[in-house]
mmCIF file of C-alpha atoms in Angstrom:
data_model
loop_
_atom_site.group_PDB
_atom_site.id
_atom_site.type_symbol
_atom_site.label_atom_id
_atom_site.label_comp_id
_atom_site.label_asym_id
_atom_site.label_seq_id
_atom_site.Cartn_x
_atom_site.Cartn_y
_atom_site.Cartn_z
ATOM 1 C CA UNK A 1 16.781 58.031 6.363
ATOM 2 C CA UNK A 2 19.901 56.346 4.988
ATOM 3 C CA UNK A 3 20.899 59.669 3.508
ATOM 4 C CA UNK A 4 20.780 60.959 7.156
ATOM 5 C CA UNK A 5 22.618 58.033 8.702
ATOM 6 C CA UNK A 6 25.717 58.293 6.121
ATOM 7 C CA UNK A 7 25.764 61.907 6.484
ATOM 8 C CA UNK A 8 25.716 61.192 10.386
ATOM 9 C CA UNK A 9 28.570 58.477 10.000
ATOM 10 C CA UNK A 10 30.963 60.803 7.640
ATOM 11 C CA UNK A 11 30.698 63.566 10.717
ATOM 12 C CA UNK A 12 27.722 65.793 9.527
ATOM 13 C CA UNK A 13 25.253 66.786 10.706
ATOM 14 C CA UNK A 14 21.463 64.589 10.756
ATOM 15 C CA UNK A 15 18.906 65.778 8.647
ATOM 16 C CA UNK A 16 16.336 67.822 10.064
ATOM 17 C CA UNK A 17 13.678 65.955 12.085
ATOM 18 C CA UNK A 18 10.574 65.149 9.783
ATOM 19 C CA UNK A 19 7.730 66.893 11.044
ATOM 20 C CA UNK A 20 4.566 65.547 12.594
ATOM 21 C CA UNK A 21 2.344 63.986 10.861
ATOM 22 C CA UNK A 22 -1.501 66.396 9.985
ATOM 23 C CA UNK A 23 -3.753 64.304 12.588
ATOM 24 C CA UNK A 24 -6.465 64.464 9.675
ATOM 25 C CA UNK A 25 -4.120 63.188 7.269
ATOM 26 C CA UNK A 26 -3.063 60.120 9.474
ATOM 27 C CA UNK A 27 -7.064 59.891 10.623
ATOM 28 C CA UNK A 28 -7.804 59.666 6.319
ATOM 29 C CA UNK A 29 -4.838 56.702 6.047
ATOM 30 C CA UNK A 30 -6.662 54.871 8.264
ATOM 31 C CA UNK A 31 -9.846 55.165 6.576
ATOM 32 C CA UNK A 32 -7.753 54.022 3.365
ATOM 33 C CA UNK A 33 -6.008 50.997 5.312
ATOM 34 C CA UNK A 34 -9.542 50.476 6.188
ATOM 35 C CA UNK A 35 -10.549 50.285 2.736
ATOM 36 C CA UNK A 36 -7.316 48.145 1.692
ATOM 37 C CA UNK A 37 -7.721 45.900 4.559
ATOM 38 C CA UNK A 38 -9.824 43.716 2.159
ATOM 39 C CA UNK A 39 -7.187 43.694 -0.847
ATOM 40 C CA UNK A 40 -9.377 45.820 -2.821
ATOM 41 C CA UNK A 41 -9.870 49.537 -3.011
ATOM 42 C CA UNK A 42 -12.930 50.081 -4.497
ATOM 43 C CA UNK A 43 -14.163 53.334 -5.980
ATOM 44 C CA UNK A 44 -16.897 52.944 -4.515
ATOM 45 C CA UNK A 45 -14.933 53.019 -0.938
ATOM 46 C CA UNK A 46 -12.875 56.013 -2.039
ATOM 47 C CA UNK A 47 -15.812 57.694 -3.121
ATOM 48 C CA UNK A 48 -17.121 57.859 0.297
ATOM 49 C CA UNK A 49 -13.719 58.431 2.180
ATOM 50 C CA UNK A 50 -14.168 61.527 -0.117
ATOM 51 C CA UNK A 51 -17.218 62.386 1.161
ATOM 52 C CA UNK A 52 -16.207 61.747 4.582
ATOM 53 C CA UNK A 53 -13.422 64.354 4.160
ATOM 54 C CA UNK A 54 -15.470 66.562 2.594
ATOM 55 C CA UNK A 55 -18.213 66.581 5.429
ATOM 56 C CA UNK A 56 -16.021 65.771 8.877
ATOM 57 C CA UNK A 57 -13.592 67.849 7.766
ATOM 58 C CA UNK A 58 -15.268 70.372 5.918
ATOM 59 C CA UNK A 59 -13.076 70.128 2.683
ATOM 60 C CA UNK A 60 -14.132 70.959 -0.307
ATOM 61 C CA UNK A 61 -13.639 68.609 -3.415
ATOM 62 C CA UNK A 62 -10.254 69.582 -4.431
ATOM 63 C CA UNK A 63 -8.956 69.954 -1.087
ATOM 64 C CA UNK A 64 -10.329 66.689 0.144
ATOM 65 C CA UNK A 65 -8.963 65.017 -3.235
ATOM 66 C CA UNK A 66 -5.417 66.186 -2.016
ATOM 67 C CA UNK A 67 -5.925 65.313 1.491
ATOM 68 C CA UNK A 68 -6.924 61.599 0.175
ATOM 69 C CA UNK A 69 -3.735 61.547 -2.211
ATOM 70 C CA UNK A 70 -1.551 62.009 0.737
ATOM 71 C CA UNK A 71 -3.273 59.693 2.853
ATOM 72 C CA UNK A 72 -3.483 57.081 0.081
ATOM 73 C CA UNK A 73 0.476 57.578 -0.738
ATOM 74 C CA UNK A 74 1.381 56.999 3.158
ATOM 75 C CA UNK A 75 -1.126 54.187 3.739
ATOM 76 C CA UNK A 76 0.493 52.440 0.467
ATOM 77 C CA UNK A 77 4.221 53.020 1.467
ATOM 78 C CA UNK A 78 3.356 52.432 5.346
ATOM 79 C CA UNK A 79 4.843 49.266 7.765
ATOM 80 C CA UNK A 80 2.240 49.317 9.515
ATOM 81 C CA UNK A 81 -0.441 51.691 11.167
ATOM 82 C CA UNK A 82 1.076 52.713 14.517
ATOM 83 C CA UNK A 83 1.998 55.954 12.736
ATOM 84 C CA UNK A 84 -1.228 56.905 11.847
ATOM 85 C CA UNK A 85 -2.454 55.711 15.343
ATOM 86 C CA UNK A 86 -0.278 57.467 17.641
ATOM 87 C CA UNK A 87 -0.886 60.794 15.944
ATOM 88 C CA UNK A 88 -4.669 60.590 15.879
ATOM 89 C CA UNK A 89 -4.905 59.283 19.501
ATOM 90 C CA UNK A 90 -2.499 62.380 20.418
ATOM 91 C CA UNK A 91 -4.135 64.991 18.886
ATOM 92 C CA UNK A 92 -7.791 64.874 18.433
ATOM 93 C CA UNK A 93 -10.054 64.418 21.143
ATOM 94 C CA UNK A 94 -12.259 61.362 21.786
ATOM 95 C CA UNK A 95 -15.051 62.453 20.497
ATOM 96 C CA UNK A 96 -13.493 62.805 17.268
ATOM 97 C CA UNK A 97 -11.648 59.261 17.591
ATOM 98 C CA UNK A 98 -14.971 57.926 17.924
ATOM 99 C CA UNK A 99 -16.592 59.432 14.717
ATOM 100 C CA UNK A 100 -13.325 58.119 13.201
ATOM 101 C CA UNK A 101 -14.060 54.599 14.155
ATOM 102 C CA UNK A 102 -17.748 55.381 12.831
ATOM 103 C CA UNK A 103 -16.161 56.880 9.727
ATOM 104 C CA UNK A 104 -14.263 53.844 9.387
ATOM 105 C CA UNK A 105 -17.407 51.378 9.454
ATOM 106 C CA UNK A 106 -19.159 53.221 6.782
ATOM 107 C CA UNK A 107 -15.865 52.720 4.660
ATOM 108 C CA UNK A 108 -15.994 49.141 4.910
ATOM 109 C CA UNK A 109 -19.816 49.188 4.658
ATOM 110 C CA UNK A 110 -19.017 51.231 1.498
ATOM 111 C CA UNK A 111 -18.821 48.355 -1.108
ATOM 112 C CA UNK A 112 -21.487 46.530 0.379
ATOM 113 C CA UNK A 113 -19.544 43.552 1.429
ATOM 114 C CA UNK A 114 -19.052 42.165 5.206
ATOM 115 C CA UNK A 115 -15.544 41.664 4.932
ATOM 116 C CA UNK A 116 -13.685 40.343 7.965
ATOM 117 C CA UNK A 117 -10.251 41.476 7.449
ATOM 118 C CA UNK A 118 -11.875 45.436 7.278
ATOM 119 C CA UNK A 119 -13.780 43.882 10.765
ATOM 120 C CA UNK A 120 -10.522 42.739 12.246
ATOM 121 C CA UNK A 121 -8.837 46.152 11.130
ATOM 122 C CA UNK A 122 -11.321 48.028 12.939
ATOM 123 C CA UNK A 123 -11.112 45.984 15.655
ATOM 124 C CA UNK A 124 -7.590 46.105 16.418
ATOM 125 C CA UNK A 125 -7.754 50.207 15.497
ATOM 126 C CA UNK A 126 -10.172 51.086 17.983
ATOM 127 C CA UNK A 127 -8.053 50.262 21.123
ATOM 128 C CA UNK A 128 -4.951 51.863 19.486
ATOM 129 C CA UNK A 129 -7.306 55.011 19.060
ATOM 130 C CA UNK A 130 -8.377 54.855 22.799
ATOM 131 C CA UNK A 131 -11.884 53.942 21.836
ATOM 132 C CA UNK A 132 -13.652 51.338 23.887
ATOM 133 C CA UNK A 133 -15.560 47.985 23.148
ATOM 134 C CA UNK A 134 -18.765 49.702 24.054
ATOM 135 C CA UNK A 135 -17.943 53.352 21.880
ATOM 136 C CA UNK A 136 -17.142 50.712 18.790
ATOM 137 C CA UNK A 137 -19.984 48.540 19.007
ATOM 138 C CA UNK A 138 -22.011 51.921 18.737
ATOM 139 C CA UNK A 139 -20.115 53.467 15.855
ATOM 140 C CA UNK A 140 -20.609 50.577 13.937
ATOM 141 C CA UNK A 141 -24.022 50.570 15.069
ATOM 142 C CA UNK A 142 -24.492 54.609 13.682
ATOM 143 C CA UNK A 143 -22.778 53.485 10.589
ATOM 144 C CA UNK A 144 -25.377 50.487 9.596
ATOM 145 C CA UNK A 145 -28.152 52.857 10.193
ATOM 146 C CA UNK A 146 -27.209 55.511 8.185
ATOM 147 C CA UNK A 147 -26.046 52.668 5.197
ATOM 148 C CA UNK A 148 -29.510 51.794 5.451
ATOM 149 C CA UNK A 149 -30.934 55.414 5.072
ATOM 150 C CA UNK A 150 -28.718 55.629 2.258
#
């Protein structure tokens, strides 16, 4: 960005506009700033983001290993999640953003621990997502039962 800024200031032209942002990609930083949200990324979480990937998306193992080492790189260098946010709620459609918000319970469910930082990420994600009080209560409903079944 600097680069582009300098070159801007010395007369040249910007750098090409980056562009967007896979909406699966940003959907599988969230489920890693879900995992994070706690201070620990457990394998145990990243295990089943994997899975997720590998089952929502339809990924197979490699493919859903690179997906997650993208999504872990930009959740680790990100500000904040807005980013990831604003792509997901633009380009998949609610029923999807749901399952995501479901997808994102079972994450935090993952290491067995109620934490409530990963409660308060949800919490503040599901609005961002266009996902109601009522559709999140349920997801994270969905998400306990099928821990349980586990």
């Amino acid at each position: 960005m600097f680069d582009a800024i300098k070159k801007m200031m010395r007369g040249g032209q910007a750098a090409e506009p980056r562009s967007e942002l896979d909406p699966h990609v940003a959907a599988t930083a969230l489920l890693v700033e879900a995992a994070l949200a706690d201070g620990i990324y457990a394998d145990v979480e990243a295990d089943q983001i994997r899975s997720i990937l590998e089952s929502a998306f339809g990924l197979d193992a490699d493919a859903a290993a690179d997906m997650q080492a993208k999504a872990e790189d930009l959740a680790n260098n990100a500000h904040d999640h807005h980013q990831f946010t604003k792509v997901v709620k633009a380009c998949l459609p609610s029923g999807e953003r749901v399952a995501l918000i479901e997808h994102l319970w079972s994450v935090a469910m993952a290491d067995g621990e109620k934490s409530p930082f990963e409660d308060s990420f949800i919490r503040r994600i599901a609005p961002l997502l266009a996902v109601d009080d009522r559709e999140r209560v349920l997801a994270r409903s969905r998400a306990e039962a099928a821990a349980r079944q586990s």
